[in-house]
PDB file of C-alpha atoms in Angstrom:
ATOM      1  CA  UNK A 991      93.456 130.609 107.906  1.00  0.00           C
ATOM      2  CA  UNK A 992      90.083 128.586 105.795  1.00  0.00           C
ATOM      3  CA  UNK A 993      86.933 127.853 107.311  1.00  0.00           C
ATOM      4  CA  UNK A 994      85.255 124.084 107.229  1.00  0.00           C
ATOM      5  CA  UNK A 995      82.410 123.942 104.751  1.00  0.00           C
ATOM      6  CA  UNK A 996      79.027 123.514 105.329  1.00  0.00           C
ATOM      7  CA  UNK A 997      78.493 119.869 103.584  1.00  0.00           C
ATOM      8  CA  UNK A 998      81.138 118.560 105.024  1.00  0.00           C
ATOM      9  CA  UNK A 999      80.506 115.390 105.809  1.00  0.00           C
ATOM     10  CA  UNK A1000      83.219 114.538 109.251  1.00  0.00           C
ATOM     11  CA  UNK A1001      85.078 117.788 110.409  1.00  0.00           C
ATOM     12  CA  UNK A1002      86.884 116.939 113.720  1.00  0.00           C
ATOM     13  CA  UNK A1003      90.342 117.921 115.028  1.00  0.00           C
ATOM     14  CA  UNK A1004      91.947 115.438 116.382  1.00  0.00           C
ATOM     15  CA  UNK A1005      92.774 115.438 120.311  1.00  0.00           C
ATOM     16  CA  UNK A1006      95.657 113.510 120.474  1.00  0.00           C
ATOM     17  CA  UNK A1007      95.060 110.798 123.047  1.00  0.00           C
ATOM     18  CA  UNK A1008      92.064 108.621 120.565  1.00  0.00           C
ATOM     19  CA  UNK A1009      89.189 111.091 120.461  1.00  0.00           C
ATOM     20  CA  UNK A1010      88.072 113.856 118.975  1.00  0.00           C
ATOM     21  CA  UNK A1011      86.501 117.274 118.822  1.00  0.00           C
ATOM     22  CA  UNK A1012      83.866 118.283 116.552  1.00  0.00           C
ATOM     23  CA  UNK A1013      83.679 121.851 114.527  1.00  0.00           C
ATOM     24  CA  UNK A1014      81.294 123.442 112.630  1.00  0.00           C
ATOM     25  CA  UNK A1015      80.186 123.914 109.302  1.00  0.00           C
ATOM     26  CA  UNK A1016      81.414 127.574 109.369  1.00  0.00           C
ATOM     27  CA  UNK A1017      84.264 127.125 111.553  1.00  0.00           C
ATOM     28  CA  UNK A1018      87.529 128.084 111.808  1.00  0.00           C
ATOM     29  CA  UNK A1019      89.769 125.261 111.599  1.00  0.00           C
ATOM     30  CA  UNK A1020      92.050 125.136 114.362  1.00  0.00           C
ATOM     31  CA  UNK A1021      96.007 125.433 113.560  1.00  0.00           C
ATOM     32  CA  UNK A1022      96.662 124.273 117.575  1.00  0.00           C
ATOM     33  CA  UNK A1023      94.786 120.711 116.473  1.00  0.00           C
ATOM     34  CA  UNK A1024      95.500 118.665 113.498  1.00  0.00           C
ATOM     35  CA  UNK A1025      92.383 117.926 112.351  1.00  0.00           C
ATOM     36  CA  UNK A1026      90.699 115.729 109.723  1.00  0.00           C
ATOM     37  CA  UNK A1027      88.515 117.241 106.708  1.00  0.00           C
ATOM     38  CA  UNK A1028      86.121 115.117 104.760  1.00  0.00           C
ATOM     39  CA  UNK A1029      83.918 115.983 101.898  1.00  0.00           C
ATOM     40  CA  UNK A1030      82.113 114.371  98.813  1.00  0.00           C
ATOM     41  CA  UNK A1031      83.047 116.271  96.321  1.00  0.00           C
ATOM     42  CA  UNK A1032      80.500 115.593  93.199  1.00  0.00           C
ATOM     43  CA  UNK A1033      79.231 117.930  96.277  1.00  0.00           C
ATOM     44  CA  UNK A1034      78.983 122.119  94.087  1.00  0.00           C
ATOM     45  CA  UNK A1035      79.410 123.442  97.601  1.00  0.00           C
ATOM     46  CA  UNK A1036      82.267 121.386  98.573  1.00  0.00           C
ATOM     47  CA  UNK A1037      83.664 121.538  94.814  1.00  0.00           C
ATOM     48  CA  UNK A1038      84.053 124.989  95.041  1.00  0.00           C
ATOM     49  CA  UNK A1039      85.441 125.117  98.808  1.00  0.00           C
ATOM     50  CA  UNK A1040      88.005 122.445  97.691  1.00  0.00           C
ATOM     51  CA  UNK A1041      88.936 125.172  94.480  1.00  0.00           C
ATOM     52  CA  UNK A1042      88.998 127.722  96.606  1.00  0.00           C
ATOM     53  CA  UNK A1043      91.349 126.626  99.661  1.00  0.00           C
ATOM     54  CA  UNK A1044      94.647 128.580 100.454  1.00  0.00           C
ATOM     55  CA  UNK A1045      95.060 125.401 102.055  1.00  0.00           C
ATOM     56  CA  UNK A1046      95.909 123.705  99.001  1.00  0.00           C
ATOM     57  CA  UNK A1047      98.526 123.318  95.835  1.00  0.00           C
ATOM     58  CA  UNK A1048      96.704 123.324  92.218  1.00  0.00           C
ATOM     59  CA  UNK A1049      98.153 120.225  92.873  1.00  0.00           C
ATOM     60  CA  UNK A1050      96.340 118.935  95.668  1.00  0.00           C
ATOM     61  CA  UNK A1051      93.267 120.008  94.067  1.00  0.00           C
ATOM     62  CA  UNK A1052      93.401 118.356  90.926  1.00  0.00           C
ATOM     63  CA  UNK A1053      93.816 114.783  93.459  1.00  0.00           C
ATOM     64  CA  UNK A1054      90.774 115.542  95.788  1.00  0.00           C
ATOM     65  CA  UNK A1055      88.556 116.964  92.761  1.00  0.00           C
ATOM     66  CA  UNK A1056      88.638 113.640  91.008  1.00  0.00           C
ATOM     67  CA  UNK A1057      90.363 113.703  88.170  1.00  0.00           C
ATOM     68  CA  UNK A1058      92.770 110.634  88.086  1.00  0.00           C
ATOM     69  CA  UNK A1059      91.610 107.336  90.143  1.00  0.00           C
ATOM     70  CA  UNK A1060      94.428 104.885  89.655  1.00  0.00           C
ATOM     71  CA  UNK A1061      95.990 104.498  93.599  1.00  0.00           C
ATOM     72  CA  UNK A1062      99.482 106.760  93.343  1.00  0.00           C
ATOM     73  CA  UNK A1063     101.450 108.150  95.889  1.00  0.00           C
ATOM     74  CA  UNK A1064     102.923 111.621  95.623  1.00  0.00           C
ATOM     75  CA  UNK A1065     104.924 112.924  98.303  1.00  0.00           C
ATOM     76  CA  UNK A1066     106.293 116.335  98.365  1.00  0.00           C
ATOM     77  CA  UNK A1067     107.942 118.107 100.470  1.00  0.00           C
ATOM     78  CA  UNK A1068     106.494 116.844 104.107  1.00  0.00           C
ATOM     79  CA  UNK A1069     102.777 116.569 102.125  1.00  0.00           C
ATOM     80  CA  UNK A1070     101.392 113.441 100.597  1.00  0.00           C
ATOM     81  CA  UNK A1071      98.356 113.023  98.112  1.00  0.00           C
ATOM     82  CA  UNK A1072      97.564 109.392  98.312  1.00  0.00           C
ATOM     83  CA  UNK A1073      94.275 108.324  96.560  1.00  0.00           C
ATOM     84  CA  UNK A1074      93.686 103.913  97.073  1.00  0.00           C
ATOM     85  CA  UNK A1075      90.707 101.997  97.168  1.00  0.00           C
ATOM     86  CA  UNK A1076      88.029 100.289  99.213  1.00  0.00           C
ATOM     87  CA  UNK A1077      85.750  98.044  98.718  1.00  0.00           C
ATOM     88  CA  UNK A1078      81.923  99.200  96.855  1.00  0.00           C
ATOM     89  CA  UNK A1079      79.743  98.322  99.657  1.00  0.00           C
ATOM     90  CA  UNK A1080      77.063 100.682  98.260  1.00  0.00           C
ATOM     91  CA  UNK A1081      73.386  99.879  97.392  1.00  0.00           C
ATOM     92  CA  UNK A1082      73.100  98.312  93.262  1.00  0.00           C
ATOM     93  CA  UNK A1083      76.246  99.016  93.086  1.00  0.00           C
ATOM     94  CA  UNK A1084      78.559  96.224  92.536  1.00  0.00           C
ATOM     95  CA  UNK A1085      81.562  95.046  95.144  1.00  0.00           C
ATOM     96  CA  UNK A1086      84.280  94.984  92.143  1.00  0.00           C
ATOM     97  CA  UNK A1087      83.890  99.046  91.062  1.00  0.00           C
ATOM     98  CA  UNK A1088      85.876 100.107  94.253  1.00  0.00           C
ATOM     99  CA  UNK A1089      86.387 103.626  95.019  1.00  0.00           C
ATOM    100  CA  UNK A1090      88.498 106.008  94.908  1.00  0.00           C
ATOM    101  CA  UNK A1091      89.486 108.213  98.470  1.00  0.00           C
ATOM    102  CA  UNK A1092      91.741 110.695  97.887  1.00  0.00           C
ATOM    103  CA  UNK A1093      94.305 112.240 100.716  1.00  0.00           C
ATOM    104  CA  UNK A1094      96.033 115.127 100.865  1.00  0.00           C
ATOM    105  CA  UNK A1095      97.628 114.923 104.153  1.00  0.00           C
ATOM    106  CA  UNK A1096     100.635 116.670 106.076  1.00  0.00           C
ATOM    107  CA  UNK A1097     101.434 116.539 109.966  1.00  0.00           C
ATOM    108  CA  UNK A1098      99.012 118.837 111.151  1.00  0.00           C
ATOM    109  CA  UNK A1099      95.929 118.477 108.839  1.00  0.00           C
ATOM    110  CA  UNK A1100      94.300 115.816 106.892  1.00  0.00           C
ATOM    111  CA  UNK A1101      92.140 116.229 103.830  1.00  0.00           C
ATOM    112  CA  UNK A1102      90.100 113.433 102.298  1.00  0.00           C
ATOM    113  CA  UNK A1103      87.287 113.688  99.130  1.00  0.00           C
ATOM    114  CA  UNK A1104      85.876 110.948  97.827  1.00  0.00           C
ATOM    115  CA  UNK A1105      82.180 110.786  95.323  1.00  0.00           C
ATOM    116  CA  UNK A1106      80.416 107.868  97.188  1.00  0.00           C
ATOM    117  CA  UNK A1107      80.510 106.296 100.421  1.00  0.00           C
ATOM    118  CA  UNK A1108      82.985 103.898 102.035  1.00  0.00           C
ATOM    119  CA  UNK A1109      82.834 102.243 105.059  1.00  0.00           C
ATOM    120  CA  UNK A1110      85.982 102.296 105.813  1.00  0.00           C
ATOM    121  CA  UNK A1111      86.209 105.784 106.408  1.00  0.00           C
ATOM    122  CA  UNK A1112      83.088 105.424 109.299  1.00  0.00           C
ATOM    123  CA  UNK A1113      85.253 103.040 110.643  1.00  0.00           C
ATOM    124  CA  UNK A1114      87.814 105.326 111.094  1.00  0.00           C
ATOM    125  CA  UNK A1115      84.923 107.891 112.138  1.00  0.00           C
ATOM    126  CA  UNK A1116      83.411 105.693 114.736  1.00  0.00           C
ATOM    127  CA  UNK A1117      87.029 104.943 115.919  1.00  0.00           C
ATOM    128  CA  UNK A1118      87.851 108.300 117.076  1.00  0.00           C
ATOM    129  CA  UNK A1119      83.831 108.773 118.573  1.00  0.00           C
ATOM    130  CA  UNK A1120      84.929 106.061 121.103  1.00  0.00           C
ATOM    131  CA  UNK A1121      87.752 107.193 122.199  1.00  0.00           C
ATOM    132  CA  UNK A1122      90.322 104.557 120.734  1.00  0.00           C
ATOM    133  CA  UNK A1123      91.355 105.835 116.852  1.00  0.00           C
ATOM    134  CA  UNK A1124      94.580 107.829 116.410  1.00  0.00           C
ATOM    135  CA  UNK A1125      96.488 111.010 118.162  1.00  0.00           C
ATOM    136  CA  UNK A1126      97.901 111.749 115.042  1.00  0.00           C
ATOM    137  CA  UNK A1127      97.291 112.831 110.569  1.00  0.00           C
ATOM    138  CA  UNK A1128      99.731 109.229 111.032  1.00  0.00           C
ATOM    139  CA  UNK A1129      98.204 107.041 113.000  1.00  0.00           C
ATOM    140  CA  UNK A1130      94.774 107.864 110.935  1.00  0.00           C
ATOM    141  CA  UNK A1131      96.364 107.527 108.048  1.00  0.00           C
ATOM    142  CA  UNK A1132      97.320 104.718 109.193  1.00  0.00           C
ATOM    143  CA  UNK A1133      94.351 103.308 110.733  1.00  0.00           C
ATOM    144  CA  UNK A1134      92.735 104.196 107.315  1.00  0.00           C
ATOM    145  CA  UNK A1135      94.603 101.678 105.337  1.00  0.00           C
ATOM    146  CA  UNK A1136      94.094  99.019 107.691  1.00  0.00           C
ATOM    147  CA  UNK A1137      90.379  99.372 107.830  1.00  0.00           C
ATOM    148  CA  UNK A1138      90.685  99.383 103.822  1.00  0.00           C
ATOM    149  CA  UNK A1139      92.135  96.677 104.021  1.00  0.00           C
ATOM    150  CA  UNK A1140      90.037  93.981 106.907  1.00  0.00           C
ATOM    151  CA  UNK A1141      87.097  95.989 104.035  1.00  0.00           C
ATOM    152  CA  UNK A1142      88.966  94.388 101.486  1.00  0.00           C
ATOM    153  CA  UNK A1143      89.806  90.445 103.463  1.00  0.00           C
ATOM    154  CA  UNK A1144      86.066  90.690 104.038  1.00  0.00           C
ATOM    155  CA  UNK A1145      85.015  90.461 100.484  1.00  0.00           C
ATOM    156  CA  UNK A1146      87.941  88.010  99.574  1.00  0.00           C
ATOM    157  CA  UNK A1147      86.874  85.739 102.186  1.00  0.00           C
ATOM    158  CA  UNK A1148      82.936  86.062 100.942  1.00  0.00           C
ATOM    159  CA  UNK A1149      84.750  85.323  96.930  1.00  0.00           C
ATOM    160  CA  UNK A1150      86.000  82.497  98.780  1.00  0.00           C
ATOM    161  CA  UNK A1151      82.976  81.128 100.239  1.00  0.00           C
ATOM    162  CA  UNK A1152      81.360  81.280  96.884  1.00  0.00           C
ATOM    163  CA  UNK A1153      83.698  79.461  95.401  1.00  0.00           C
ATOM    164  CA  UNK A1154      83.616  76.401  98.030  1.00  0.00           C
ATOM    165  CA  UNK A1155      80.203  76.972  97.840  1.00  0.00           C
ATOM    166  CA  UNK A1156      80.468  76.484  93.299  1.00  0.00           C
ATOM    167  CA  UNK A1157      82.992  73.356  94.474  1.00  0.00           C
ATOM    168  CA  UNK A1158      80.347  71.270  96.218  1.00  0.00           C
ATOM    169  CA  UNK A1159      77.734  71.843  93.898  1.00  0.00           C
ATOM    170  CA  UNK A1160      80.351  70.926  90.898  1.00  0.00           C
ATOM    171  CA  UNK A1161      80.760  67.952  93.404  1.00  0.00           C
ATOM    172  CA  UNK A1162      77.725  66.580  92.973  1.00  0.00           C
ATOM    173  CA  UNK A1163      77.123  66.406  90.044  1.00  0.00           C
ATOM    174  CA  UNK A1164      74.431  69.656  89.771  1.00  0.00           C
ATOM    175  CA  UNK A1165      75.364  72.180  87.071  1.00  0.00           C
ATOM    176  CA  UNK A1166      75.380  76.276  88.975  1.00  0.00           C
ATOM    177  CA  UNK A1167      73.239  78.969  88.088  1.00  0.00           C
ATOM    178  CA  UNK A1168      73.547  80.645  85.444  1.00  0.00           C
ATOM    179  CA  UNK A1169      75.849  83.534  84.892  1.00  0.00           C
ATOM    180  CA  UNK A1170      77.429  82.839  88.741  1.00  0.00           C
ATOM    181  CA  UNK A1171      80.899  81.770  87.916  1.00  0.00           C
ATOM    182  CA  UNK A1172      81.483  83.875  85.180  1.00  0.00           C
ATOM    183  CA  UNK A1173      80.399  86.211  87.763  1.00  0.00           C
ATOM    184  CA  UNK A1174      83.228  85.445  90.427  1.00  0.00           C
ATOM    185  CA  UNK A1175      85.455  84.761  87.983  1.00  0.00           C
ATOM    186  CA  UNK A1176      85.318  88.695  87.422  1.00  0.00           C
ATOM    187  CA  UNK A1177      85.285  89.611  90.957  1.00  0.00           C
ATOM    188  CA  UNK A1178      87.781  87.478  91.199  1.00  0.00           C
ATOM    189  CA  UNK A1179      90.131  90.209  88.681  1.00  0.00           C
ATOM    190  CA  UNK A1180      88.471  93.264  88.466  1.00  0.00           C
ATOM    191  CA  UNK A1181      89.425  93.718  93.054  1.00  0.00           C
ATOM    192  CA  UNK A1182      93.039  91.408  92.199  1.00  0.00           C
ATOM    193  CA  UNK A1183      93.606  94.777  89.332  1.00  0.00           C
ATOM    194  CA  UNK A1184      92.625  97.027  91.835  1.00  0.00           C
ATOM    195  CA  UNK A1185      94.713  95.321  95.561  1.00  0.00           C
ATOM    196  CA  UNK A1186      97.844  94.849  93.293  1.00  0.00           C
ATOM    197  CA  UNK A1187      99.179  98.635  93.012  1.00  0.00           C
ATOM    198  CA  UNK A1188      97.731  99.523  96.396  1.00  0.00           C
ATOM    199  CA  UNK A1189     100.381  96.828  98.629  1.00  0.00           C
ATOM    200  CA  UNK A1190     102.945  98.447  96.276  1.00  0.00           C
ATOM    201  CA  UNK A1191     101.442 101.687  97.174  1.00  0.00           C
ATOM    202  CA  UNK A1192     101.716 101.008 100.658  1.00  0.00           C
ATOM    203  CA  UNK A1193     104.903  99.588 100.847  1.00  0.00           C
ATOM    204  CA  UNK A1194     106.502 102.031  99.461  1.00  0.00           C
ATOM    205  CA  UNK A1195     104.753 104.407 101.974  1.00  0.00           C
ATOM    206  CA  UNK A1196     106.186 102.357 104.688  1.00  0.00           C
ATOM    207  CA  UNK A1197     109.634 103.281 103.562  1.00  0.00           C
ATOM    208  CA  UNK A1198     110.021 107.029 102.478  1.00  0.00           C
ATOM    209  CA  UNK A1199     111.073 109.767 104.358  1.00  0.00           C
ATOM    210  CA  UNK A1200     108.555 110.944 106.093  1.00  0.00           C
ATOM    211  CA  UNK A1201     109.401 113.129 109.743  1.00  0.00           C
ATOM    212  CA  UNK A1202     106.367 112.423 111.214  1.00  0.00           C
ATOM    213  CA  UNK A1203     106.128 108.751 110.591  1.00  0.00           C
ATOM    214  CA  UNK A1204     107.631 107.882 113.249  1.00  0.00           C
ATOM    215  CA  UNK A1205     109.020 103.157 113.467  1.00  0.00           C
ATOM    216  CA  UNK A1206     105.564 101.648 115.197  1.00  0.00           C
ATOM    217  CA  UNK A1207     103.897 103.520 111.979  1.00  0.00           C
ATOM    218  CA  UNK A1208     105.996 102.160 109.602  1.00  0.00           C
ATOM    219  CA  UNK A1209     105.782  98.999 110.859  1.00  0.00           C
ATOM    220  CA  UNK A1210     102.433  98.705 111.208  1.00  0.00           C
ATOM    221  CA  UNK A1211     101.751  99.887 107.234  1.00  0.00           C
ATOM    222  CA  UNK A1212     105.155  97.097 106.062  1.00  0.00           C
ATOM    223  CA  UNK A1213     102.532  94.239 107.940  1.00  0.00           C
ATOM    224  CA  UNK A1214      99.911  95.994 106.101  1.00  0.00           C
ATOM    225  CA  UNK A1215     101.105  94.926 103.007  1.00  0.00           C
ATOM    226  CA  UNK A1216     102.478  91.573 103.723  1.00  0.00           C
ATOM    227  CA  UNK A1217      98.632  91.118 104.813  1.00  0.00           C
ATOM    228  CA  UNK A1218      97.619  92.523 100.729  1.00  0.00           C
ATOM    229  CA  UNK A1219      99.849  90.211 100.021  1.00  0.00           C
ATOM    230  CA  UNK A1220      97.991  87.569 101.253  1.00  0.00           C
ATOM    231  CA  UNK A1221      94.964  88.491 100.205  1.00  0.00           C
ATOM    232  CA  UNK A1222      96.998  89.008  96.001  1.00  0.00           C
ATOM    233  CA  UNK A1223      97.608  85.352  96.956  1.00  0.00           C
ATOM    234  CA  UNK A1224      94.577  84.211  97.728  1.00  0.00           C
ATOM    235  CA  UNK A1225      92.286  85.578  94.609  1.00  0.00           C
ATOM    236  CA  UNK A1226      95.662  84.119  92.400  1.00  0.00           C
ATOM    237  CA  UNK A1227      94.089  81.144  94.066  1.00  0.00           C
ATOM    238  CA  UNK A1228      90.346  81.529  93.091  1.00  0.00           C
ATOM    239  CA  UNK A1229      91.375  82.515  89.947  1.00  0.00           C
ATOM    240  CA  UNK A1230      93.073  79.543  88.940  1.00  0.00           C
ATOM    241  CA  UNK A1231      89.973  77.440  91.560  1.00  0.00           C
ATOM    242  CA  UNK A1232      87.931  79.391  89.457  1.00  0.00           C
ATOM    243  CA  UNK A1233      89.454  77.845  86.061  1.00  0.00           C
ATOM    244  CA  UNK A1234      88.458  73.969  87.836  1.00  0.00           C
ATOM    245  CA  UNK A1235      86.012  74.508  88.029  1.00  0.00           C
ATOM    246  CA  UNK A1236      84.521  76.246  84.349  1.00  0.00           C
ATOM    247  CA  UNK A1237      86.022  72.850  83.195  1.00  0.00           C
ATOM    248  CA  UNK A1238      84.826  70.448  85.443  1.00  0.00           C
ATOM    249  CA  UNK A1239      81.119  72.356  84.667  1.00  0.00           C
ATOM    250  CA  UNK A1240      81.937  72.120  81.013  1.00  0.00           C
ATOM    251  CA  UNK A1241      83.587  68.630  81.828  1.00  0.00           C
ATOM    252  CA  UNK A1242      79.347  67.402  82.444  1.00  0.00           C
ATOM    253  CA  UNK A1243      77.581  70.014  80.370  1.00  0.00           C
ATOM    254  CA  UNK A1244      79.200  67.847  77.882  1.00  0.00           C
ATOM    255  CA  UNK A1245      78.868  64.894  79.435  1.00  0.00           C
ATOM    256  CA  UNK A1246      74.434  65.292  80.243  1.00  0.00           C
ATOM    257  CA  UNK A1247      75.374  65.703  76.072  1.00  0.00           C
ATOM    258  CA  UNK A1248      75.903  62.690  75.209  1.00  0.00           C
ATOM    259  CA  UNK A1249      74.337  61.128  77.452  1.00  0.00           C
ATOM    260  CA  UNK A1250      71.122  62.762  76.025  1.00  0.00           C
ATOM    261  CA  UNK A1251      72.110  62.112  72.258  1.00  0.00           C
ATOM    262  CA  UNK A1252      72.815  58.466  73.464  1.00  0.00           C
ATOM    263  CA  UNK A1253      69.819  58.335  74.678  1.00  0.00           C
ATOM    264  CA  UNK A1254      67.588  58.826  71.690  1.00  0.00           C
ATOM    265  CA  UNK A1255      70.249  56.845  69.542  1.00  0.00           C
ATOM    266  CA  UNK A1256      69.460  53.710  71.240  1.00  0.00           C
ATOM    267  CA  UNK A1257      65.028  54.570  71.156  1.00  0.00           C
ATOM    268  CA  UNK A1258      65.584  55.571  67.477  1.00  0.00           C
ATOM    269  CA  UNK A1259      67.066  51.577  67.435  1.00  0.00           C
ATOM    270  CA  UNK A1260      64.482  50.768  68.911  1.00  0.00           C
ATOM    271  CA  UNK A1261      61.133  52.315  66.784  1.00  0.00           C
ATOM    272  CA  UNK A1262      63.894  51.363  63.405  1.00  0.00           C
ATOM    273  CA  UNK A1263      62.192  48.068  63.291  1.00  0.00           C
ATOM    274  CA  UNK A1264      58.834  49.247  63.862  1.00  0.00           C
ATOM    275  CA  UNK A1265      59.899  52.061  61.182  1.00  0.00           C
ATOM    276  CA  UNK A1266      60.531  49.349  59.189  1.00  0.00           C
ATOM    277  CA  UNK A1267      57.871  46.934  59.319  1.00  0.00           C
ATOM    278  CA  UNK A1268      55.218  50.246  59.006  1.00  0.00           C
ATOM    279  CA  UNK A1269      56.257  51.589  56.110  1.00  0.00           C
ATOM    280  CA  UNK A1270      56.422  47.881  54.482  1.00  0.00           C
ATOM    281  CA  UNK A1271      53.133  47.571  55.503  1.00  0.00           C
ATOM    282  CA  UNK A1272      51.822  50.834  54.704  1.00  0.00           C
ATOM    283  CA  UNK A1273      51.945  50.117  51.064  1.00  0.00           C
ATOM    284  CA  UNK A1274      48.558  50.248  48.714  1.00  0.00           C
ATOM    285  CA  UNK A1275      49.555  46.844  46.727  1.00  0.00           C
ATOM    286  CA  UNK A1276      47.328  44.227  46.449  1.00  0.00           C
ATOM    287  CA  UNK A1277      48.724  40.919  48.249  1.00  0.00           C
ATOM    288  CA  UNK A1278      49.488  42.664  51.562  1.00  0.00           C
ATOM    289  CA  UNK A1279      49.486  39.508  54.377  1.00  0.00           C
ATOM    290  CA  UNK A1280      46.271  39.878  56.563  1.00  0.00           C
ATOM    291  CA  UNK A1281      44.649  42.448  54.383  1.00  0.00           C
ATOM    292  CA  UNK A1282      41.030  40.674  54.687  1.00  0.00           C
ATOM    293  CA  UNK A1283      41.439  39.243  58.803  1.00  0.00           C
ATOM    294  CA  UNK A1284      39.637  41.715  61.376  1.00  0.00           C
ATOM    295  CA  UNK A1285      42.396  40.085  63.484  1.00  0.00           C
ATOM    296  CA  UNK A1286      45.577  41.445  61.887  1.00  0.00           C
ATOM    297  CA  UNK A1287      46.407  45.030  62.517  1.00  0.00           C
ATOM    298  CA  UNK A1288      45.825  43.892  66.068  1.00  0.00           C
ATOM    299  CA  UNK A1289      48.204  41.136  66.071  1.00  0.00           C
ATOM    300  CA  UNK A1290      50.789  43.364  63.901  1.00  0.00           C
ATOM    301  CA  UNK A1291      50.467  46.306  66.747  1.00  0.00           C
ATOM    302  CA  UNK A1292      51.380  42.448  69.325  1.00  0.00           C
ATOM    303  CA  UNK A1293      54.242  41.491  66.424  1.00  0.00           C
ATOM    304  CA  UNK A1294      55.588  45.239  66.875  1.00  0.00           C
ATOM    305  CA  UNK A1295      55.753  45.744  70.639  1.00  0.00           C
ATOM    306  CA  UNK A1296      57.690  41.972  71.127  1.00  0.00           C
ATOM    307  CA  UNK A1297      60.096  42.807  68.474  1.00  0.00           C
ATOM    308  CA  UNK A1298      60.351  46.319  70.473  1.00  0.00           C
ATOM    309  CA  UNK A1299      61.245  44.167  73.731  1.00  0.00           C
ATOM    310  CA  UNK A1300      62.955  41.452  72.214  1.00  0.00           C
ATOM    311  CA  UNK A1301      64.960  44.271  70.683  1.00  0.00           C
ATOM    312  CA  UNK A1302      65.262  46.182  74.313  1.00  0.00           C
ATOM    313  CA  UNK A1303      66.683  42.236  75.955  1.00  0.00           C
ATOM    314  CA  UNK A1304      69.114  42.570  73.424  1.00  0.00           C
ATOM    315  CA  UNK A1305      70.295  45.591  74.274  1.00  0.00           C
ATOM    316  CA  UNK A1306      70.305  45.278  77.880  1.00  0.00           C
ATOM    317  CA  UNK A1307      71.870  42.084  77.664  1.00  0.00           C
ATOM    318  CA  UNK A1308      75.258  43.920  75.387  1.00  0.00           C
ATOM    319  CA  UNK A1309      75.850  46.900  77.793  1.00  0.00           C
ATOM    320  CA  UNK A1310      74.422  49.286  75.745  1.00  0.00           C
ATOM    321  CA  UNK A1311      72.252  50.827  78.232  1.00  0.00           C
TER     322      UNK A1311
END
């Protein structure tokens, strides 16, 4: 039996009553009780341990060391390899850049790895710490799938609320900030891209003939797959709603552009007679009326103002504005 690596994130054994017993770094991994080792495969010591431990085969090493990022389920007898995806809540990262959680699980041992932290892994650990967690590796597997699905659902609800805010803003005929709608639409599409195969994977896992998964575990996995399906339906609805919002925003922008163009056209029409008269009276030829009168300029200005006012009244009467 191998020993616990020095840089293990979580090293523990399940006590069978919802609690756990921590394993010290460097201690021997007990064979009598099922255990959970959680590693960051980006750390050199953890990567070295994954490459050298006799507990894993070549396929498991490749999977746990991050050679593939797609959701995957591989069954080898009573051993299961899984790659699941969780919402990225790390600082300075986009939530839709989902984090891969890699799992090697047998009836007696769980080895999991990831590159970036996940809140879901912490949720499962905290439940074990409080004594209300998994009793067996099968329960742990259901709990981690449940935690990943809950976190994904929370993010989908956040996107739903953001879309509602945008819809209210557009109904008030107020344009949203530049790029906000595009970001929400991108997040909807990317989250759906990862959750869709994960739903199929969880449903397939529930139907696999694995002896250490009992009927209650299978029922809970099917329930998780059904919840994922509902989140996917909400994501599809969100994509459709953002498409309608994009059309409405384009209509608002076109309406605003047309309104400004119309206002400029009316202003040009108001000043058109004045431009004609000033051009006519500005020619350098003899015989211009009022050329010798000291009050002719002011009379001419007053005539232009009266002409503009009369034209404005006529346009208003004709309902041009």
